[in-house]
Coordinates of C-alpha atoms and ligand atoms in Angstrom, one line a residue:
M1 CA 0.0 0.0 0.0
P2 CA 1.3 3.6 -0.7
G3 CA 2.2 5.9 2.2
P4 CA 4.1 5.5 5.3
A5 CA 4.0 2.4 7.6
E6 CA 0.8 2.2 9.6
S7 CA 2.9 1.9 12.9
D8 CA 4.4 5.5 12.2
Y9 CA 1.0 7.0 13.1
R10 CA 0.4 5.5 16.5
G11 CA 1.3 7.2 19.8
G12 CA 1.4 5.9 23.3
M13 CA -1.6 5.0 25.6
A14 CA -2.6 6.9 28.8
S15 CA -5.9 7.6 30.5
S16 CA -7.1 11.0 31.5
P17 CA -10.5 12.4 32.3
V18 CA -11.2 16.1 31.6
S19 CA -9.9 18.4 34.3
I20 CA -11.9 21.0 36.0
D21 CA -9.6 23.7 34.6
D22 CA -10.4 22.4 31.1
L23 CA -14.1 22.5 31.8
R24 CA -13.7 26.1 33.1
R25 CA -11.9 27.1 29.8
R26 CA -14.7 25.5 27.8
L27 CA -17.4 27.4 29.7
V28 CA -15.5 30.7 29.2
A29 CA -15.0 29.9 25.5
A30 CA -18.7 29.1 25.0
Q31 CA -19.7 32.3 26.7
Q32 CA -17.3 34.2 24.4
G33 CA -18.8 32.5 21.4
M34 CA -22.3 33.4 22.6
Q35 CA -21.4 37.0 23.0
A36 CA -19.6 37.2 19.6
Q37 CA -22.9 36.0 18.1
G38 CA -24.9 38.6 20.0
W39 CA -27.1 36.1 21.8
G40 CA -28.5 37.1 25.2
C41 CA -28.3 33.5 26.5
L42 CA -27.2 30.1 25.5
L43 CA -29.4 27.2 26.8
V44 CA -27.8 23.7 26.9
S45 CA -29.9 20.6 27.8
P46 CA -28.6 17.1 28.6
G47 CA -26.5 15.5 25.9
P48 CA -23.1 15.8 24.5
D49 CA -22.8 19.6 24.6
L50 CA -23.7 19.7 28.3
R51 CA -21.2 16.9 29.0
Y52 CA -18.6 18.8 27.0
L53 CA -19.1 22.0 28.9
T54 CA -19.7 20.7 32.4
G55 CA -18.7 17.0 32.6
Y56 CA -22.3 16.3 33.7
E57 CA -23.8 13.3 32.1
A58 CA -27.4 14.0 32.9
L59 CA -30.1 11.8 31.5
P60 CA -32.4 13.5 29.0
L61 CA -35.7 13.2 30.7
E62 CA -38.9 15.2 30.7
R63 CA -38.1 17.3 33.7
L64 CA -35.9 20.3 32.7
T65 CA -32.2 20.2 33.4
C66 CA -30.4 23.0 31.5
L67 CA -27.2 25.0 31.7
V68 CA -27.7 28.6 31.2
L69 CA -24.9 30.9 29.9
R70 CA -25.9 34.5 29.8
D71 CA -24.5 37.8 28.8
G72 CA -23.4 39.8 31.9
G73 CA -23.9 37.1 34.5
L74 CA -22.5 33.8 35.8
P75 CA -23.5 30.6 34.3
F76 CA -26.0 28.4 36.2
L77 CA -27.6 25.0 36.0
V78 CA -31.3 24.7 36.2
V79 CA -31.9 21.3 37.9
P80 CA -34.9 19.4 39.4
E81 CA -34.8 19.3 43.1
L82 CA -34.6 15.5 43.1
E83 CA -31.5 15.6 40.8
I84 CA -29.4 18.1 42.9
A85 CA -27.4 15.3 44.5
A86 CA -26.6 13.8 41.2
A87 CA -25.6 17.1 39.7
E88 CA -23.3 17.9 42.6
A89 CA -21.7 14.5 42.6
S90 CA -20.7 15.3 38.9
P91 CA -18.0 17.8 37.9
V92 CA -20.7 20.5 38.3
G93 CA -20.0 20.3 42.1
S94 CA -16.2 20.9 41.7
L95 CA -16.8 23.6 39.1
G96 CA -18.9 25.4 41.7
L97 CA -21.6 26.1 39.2
D98 CA -24.6 27.9 40.8
L99 CA -27.7 25.8 40.7
L100 CA -31.3 26.9 40.2
P101 CA -33.4 24.1 41.7
W102 CA -37.1 23.8 40.9
A103 CA -39.7 21.9 42.8
E104 CA -42.3 19.5 41.1
T105 CA -45.1 22.1 41.3
E106 CA -43.0 24.9 39.9
D107 CA -42.7 26.0 36.2
P108 CA -39.0 25.7 35.5
Y109 CA -39.3 27.7 32.3
A110 CA -40.8 30.7 33.9
K111 CA -38.4 30.5 36.8
T112 CA -35.4 30.3 34.4
A113 CA -36.7 33.3 32.3
D114 CA -37.1 35.3 35.6
M115 CA -33.5 34.5 36.5
I116 CA -32.3 35.6 33.1
G117 CA -34.2 38.8 32.8
P118 CA -35.3 40.5 29.5
L119 CA -33.4 39.6 26.3
T120 CA -33.8 40.0 22.6
S121 CA -32.3 36.7 21.4
A122 CA -31.3 33.3 22.7
A123 CA -29.7 30.2 21.5
V124 CA -30.4 26.5 22.2
D125 CA -28.2 23.4 21.8
N126 CA -29.0 21.5 18.5
H127 CA -30.4 18.5 20.3
M128 CA -32.7 20.2 22.7
W129 CA -36.1 18.5 22.6
A130 CA -38.9 20.6 21.0
E131 CA -40.9 20.0 24.3
K132 CA -38.2 22.1 26.0
A133 CA -37.3 24.6 23.2
L134 CA -40.8 25.7 22.6
P135 CA -41.7 26.4 26.3
F136 CA -38.4 28.3 26.6
A137 CA -39.2 30.5 23.6
S138 CA -42.6 31.4 25.0
A139 CA -41.2 31.9 28.6
L140 CA -38.5 34.2 27.3
G141 CA -41.1 36.5 25.7
D142 CA -41.3 34.8 22.2
V143 CA -37.7 35.8 21.4
P144 CA -36.3 34.1 18.2
L145 CA -34.3 31.0 19.2
Q146 CA -31.0 30.3 17.3
L147 CA -29.2 27.0 17.0
A148 CA -26.1 27.0 19.1
G149 CA -24.5 24.3 17.0
P150 CA -22.0 26.4 15.1
V151 CA -20.6 28.0 18.3
L152 CA -20.5 24.7 20.3
S153 CA -19.1 22.5 17.4
S154 CA -16.3 25.1 16.8
L155 CA -15.1 24.3 20.3
R156 CA -15.7 20.5 20.1
I157 CA -14.2 20.1 16.7
R158 CA -10.6 20.6 18.0
K159 CA -9.8 17.7 20.4
S160 CA -7.3 18.3 23.2
A161 CA -4.5 15.9 23.9
D162 CA -6.7 14.4 26.6
E163 CA -9.6 13.9 24.2
V164 CA -7.2 12.3 21.6
T165 CA -6.1 9.9 24.4
A166 CA -9.8 9.1 25.1
L167 CA -10.4 8.4 21.4
R168 CA -7.3 6.3 21.2
E169 CA -8.6 4.2 24.1
A170 CA -12.0 3.8 22.5
G171 CA -10.2 2.8 19.2
A172 CA -8.2 0.2 21.1
A173 CA -11.3 -1.2 22.7
I174 CA -13.0 -1.7 19.3
D175 CA -9.9 -3.1 17.9
A176 CA -10.1 -5.7 20.6
V177 CA -13.6 -6.7 19.5
H178 CA -12.5 -7.0 15.8
E179 CA -9.6 -9.1 16.9
R180 CA -12.0 -11.7 18.2
M181 CA -14.2 -11.8 15.1
G182 CA -13.1 -15.4 14.2
E183 CA -14.8 -16.7 17.4
W184 CA -18.3 -15.7 16.2
L185 CA -18.4 -15.1 12.5
R186 CA -18.9 -18.3 10.5
A187 CA -21.2 -20.0 8.0
G188 CA -24.4 -21.4 9.3
R189 CA -25.0 -18.6 11.9
T190 CA -27.3 -15.7 11.3
E191 CA -26.2 -12.1 11.3
R192 CA -28.2 -11.5 14.4
E193 CA -26.6 -14.3 16.3
V194 CA -23.2 -12.9 15.4
A195 CA -24.2 -9.4 16.3
A196 CA -25.4 -10.5 19.8
D197 CA -22.0 -11.9 20.6
I198 CA -20.3 -8.7 19.2
D199 CA -22.6 -6.6 21.3
R200 CA -21.5 -8.4 24.5
A201 CA -17.8 -8.2 23.5
I202 CA -18.0 -4.4 22.8
I203 CA -18.9 -4.0 26.6
D204 CA -16.4 -6.6 27.7
A205 CA -13.7 -4.7 25.8
G206 CA -14.2 -1.5 27.8
H207 CA -17.2 0.4 26.4
V208 CA -20.1 1.2 28.7
R209 CA -22.5 1.2 25.8
T210 CA -22.9 -0.4 22.4
D211 CA -23.9 2.2 19.8
F212 CA -24.4 0.1 16.8
V213 CA -23.5 -3.3 15.3
I214 CA -23.6 -3.8 11.5
V215 CA -23.1 -7.3 10.2
G216 CA -23.8 -7.2 6.4
S217 CA -23.2 -10.6 4.8
G218 CA -23.3 -11.2 1.1
P219 CA -25.9 -9.1 -0.6
N220 CA -26.7 -7.2 2.7
G221 CA -23.2 -5.8 2.6
A222 CA -24.2 -3.7 -0.4
S223 CA -26.5 -1.7 1.8
P224 CA -24.3 0.8 3.8
H225 CA -26.6 1.1 6.7
H226 CA -28.0 -2.4 6.9
E227 CA -27.7 -3.4 10.6
V228 CA -28.5 -7.1 11.0
S229 CA -31.0 -9.7 9.7
D230 CA -31.9 -13.3 10.1
R231 CA -29.9 -14.1 7.0
V232 CA -27.8 -17.2 7.4
I233 CA -24.2 -16.5 6.6
E234 CA -22.8 -18.7 3.8
E235 CA -19.5 -20.0 2.6
G236 CA -17.9 -17.5 0.2
D237 CA -19.8 -14.5 1.7
P238 CA -17.9 -11.2 2.1
V239 CA -19.1 -9.6 5.4
V240 CA -19.1 -6.0 6.3
V241 CA -18.6 -5.5 10.2
D242 CA -19.0 -1.9 11.3
I243 CA -19.2 -1.5 15.0
G244 CA -18.9 1.1 17.7
G245 CA -19.5 2.0 21.3
T246 CA -19.0 4.7 23.9
T247 CA -16.5 4.5 26.7
A248 CA -16.8 5.6 30.3
A249 CA -14.9 8.9 29.3
G250 CA -17.8 9.5 26.9
Y251 CA -15.9 9.1 23.6
C252 CA -17.1 6.9 20.8
S253 CA -15.4 4.2 18.7
D254 CA -16.4 3.3 15.1
E255 CA -14.4 0.9 13.0
T256 CA -15.2 -1.2 9.9
R257 CA -13.4 -4.2 8.8
M258 CA -14.0 -6.8 6.0
Y259 CA -14.2 -10.4 6.5
S260 CA -15.0 -13.3 4.2
I261 CA -16.1 -16.8 5.0
G262 CA -13.7 -18.8 2.9
Q263 CA -12.8 -17.7 -0.6
P264 CA -14.8 -14.6 -1.8
P265 CA -15.9 -14.1 -5.4
A266 CA -13.1 -12.9 -7.7
E267 CA -15.0 -9.7 -8.6
F268 CA -15.1 -8.9 -4.9
L269 CA -11.2 -9.2 -4.5
E270 CA -10.8 -6.9 -7.6
Y271 CA -12.7 -3.9 -6.1
Y272 CA -11.5 -4.7 -2.6
A273 CA -8.0 -4.0 -3.7
V274 CA -9.1 -0.6 -5.1
L275 CA -11.0 0.3 -1.9
Q276 CA -8.0 -0.5 0.2
E277 CA -5.8 1.7 -1.9
A278 CA -8.4 4.5 -1.8
Q279 CA -8.9 4.4 2.0
W280 CA -5.1 4.3 2.8
T281 CA -4.2 7.0 0.3
A282 CA -6.9 9.3 1.9
V283 CA -5.6 8.4 5.5
A284 CA -2.1 9.2 4.4
A285 CA -3.0 12.6 2.9
V286 CA -4.4 13.9 6.3
R287 CA -2.4 17.0 7.5
P288 CA -3.3 20.5 8.7
G289 CA -4.5 22.8 5.8
I290 CA -6.0 20.3 3.6
P291 CA -9.7 20.9 2.9
C292 CA -12.2 18.2 4.1
Q293 CA -13.5 17.9 0.5
D294 CA -10.0 17.1 -0.8
I295 CA -9.7 14.1 1.5
D296 CA -13.1 12.9 0.1
A297 CA -11.9 13.6 -3.5
I298 CA -8.7 11.6 -2.9
A299 CA -10.6 8.5 -2.0
R300 CA -13.2 9.0 -4.6
D301 CA -10.9 9.7 -7.5
I302 CA -9.1 6.4 -7.0
I303 CA -12.4 4.5 -6.8
A304 CA -13.8 6.3 -9.8
G305 CA -10.6 5.9 -11.8
A306 CA -10.9 2.1 -11.4
G307 CA -14.6 2.3 -12.8
Y308 CA -16.4 1.9 -9.5
G309 CA -17.3 5.6 -9.0
D310 CA -21.1 5.0 -9.2
L311 CA -20.9 2.3 -6.4
F312 CA -19.3 4.7 -3.8
I313 CA -22.6 6.2 -2.7
H314 CA -21.8 8.1 0.5
R315 CA -19.4 10.8 1.9
T316 CA -15.9 9.6 2.9
G317 CA -16.2 10.3 6.6
H318 CA -17.7 12.1 9.7
G319 CA -16.2 13.7 12.8
I320 CA -16.3 11.8 16.0
G321 CA -15.9 12.6 19.7
L322 CA -18.6 12.7 22.3
E323 CA -20.9 11.8 19.4
T324 CA -20.3 9.2 16.7
H325 CA -21.3 11.7 14.0
E326 CA -20.3 15.3 14.5
E327 CA -18.2 17.9 12.7
P328 CA -16.1 17.9 10.5
Y329 CA -17.8 16.1 7.6
I330 CA -15.5 14.7 5.0
V331 CA -17.7 15.4 2.0
A332 CA -17.6 17.3 -1.3
G333 CA -18.6 20.9 -0.8
N334 CA -16.9 21.2 2.7
D335 CA -14.0 23.4 2.1
R336 CA -13.1 23.7 5.8
Q337 CA -9.4 23.1 6.2
L338 CA -8.2 20.4 8.6
E339 CA -6.5 21.5 11.8
A340 CA -4.5 19.6 14.3
G341 CA -6.9 18.0 16.7
F342 CA -9.7 17.4 14.2
A343 CA -10.9 13.7 14.6
F344 CA -13.0 11.9 11.9
S345 CA -13.6 8.7 10.1
I346 CA -12.2 7.8 6.6
E347 CA -14.5 5.1 5.4
P348 CA -14.9 4.8 1.6
G349 CA -17.1 1.9 0.4
I350 CA -18.0 0.1 -2.8
Y351 CA -21.4 -1.5 -3.0
R352 CA -22.5 -4.0 -5.7
S353 CA -26.2 -4.0 -5.4
G354 CA -27.6 -7.5 -5.0
A355 CA -24.3 -9.1 -4.7
H356 CA -22.0 -7.8 -2.0
G357 CA -20.2 -4.7 -0.7
A358 CA -17.1 -3.5 1.1
R359 CA -16.2 -0.6 3.4
I360 CA -13.0 0.0 5.4
E361 CA -13.1 2.5 8.2
D362 CA -10.6 4.0 10.5
I363 CA -10.8 6.9 13.1
V364 CA -8.0 9.4 12.3
V365 CA -6.9 12.4 14.2
C366 CA -5.2 15.2 12.2
G367 CA -1.8 15.6 13.9
E368 CA 0.7 18.5 13.4
D369 CA 2.7 16.5 10.8
G370 CA 0.1 14.0 9.5
P371 CA -2.5 11.5 10.5
L372 CA -2.8 9.8 13.9
L373 CA -4.6 6.5 13.7
M374 CA -6.9 5.5 16.5
N375 CA -7.4 2.0 15.1
D376 CA -4.7 -0.6 14.1
R377 CA -6.4 -3.8 13.0
P378 CA -5.1 -5.0 9.6
R379 CA -7.0 -3.5 6.7
D380 CA -6.5 -6.5 4.5
L381 CA -9.5 -8.7 3.9
Q382 CA -9.6 -11.2 6.9
V383 CA -10.4 -14.6 5.5
L384 CA -12.1 -16.7 8.2
Ligands
ZN1 ZN1 -18.8 2.8 11.1
ZN2 ZN1 -18.4 5.9 10.7

């Protein structure tokens, strides 16, 4: 394969949760971003943005929990009375964030609006449920709500050294699952049976949650988002295995490797060689300053040059961090230049409808001098 040796791209392992100082810096940066947009407040409900800013992994439930950043005041956390202990046990306690508790019979939206005071604009995190965003808009005096996504993703898109370590640990955990694939994947079993074994192994390998398990055997491999079915895996099947989970640190893994049960069809091997070259060439091209769309084009041009362009039917990759899919997207039209610390997948695929398909996926961090690989399982077809 072209490019430097795979081992050149891997660094050491260490474990490191986010420090309170880092959380403080993130809160300040979010507040500055809010002010630069001219928003009067920024409301963040439970989810990846709240976890990024406060370390609090609150469950998204019907009762309102919400971080409030505001112009001209300290941030505070709106929290149901019965969840005060949980909030204080999280990094929210060490951060010393002010709490605005509300009792079961109170209206938390009105109480929050009173605390904030009059404003002319407000922003909400992109994942805030409509059942919270609409009452907020109304309680705040029908101000127009903006999506805070651009401000928050501009912070989350650059991973710190600690976050890269967390992604590397997630990558090593999912590598460990792929390494065991031969224990489960064989002719005569259904995709669903194999997926159940993989699901357990994802937890055993150090994730706290399985996010998805795709086992696409034979013709099912030609559907990029096929998950599993009751199809019985047959001798000669190529099998797409695309799996991911979330670790205790909150960071996601996502890795696709290709397997075959015995000898696959000759046509499959022809395009698999093309795919492998496309994927690895795109990985090797990662460096600061190259636009996202150029990474996509590098993979796509190799596949198209070999005559398979019509069979590569999705973007080349997506950012990853506290969510499996986040910015930056590696896609035509995205001229954003890569910067050190951007983390994303490179996962071209070739899909021969009705017959079989292939995808190879690695998580890559853009380093100062080139790509840092979070996965290191062999990219050659694994014949079981
Ligand atoms: Zn994947
Ligand atoms: Zn992916």
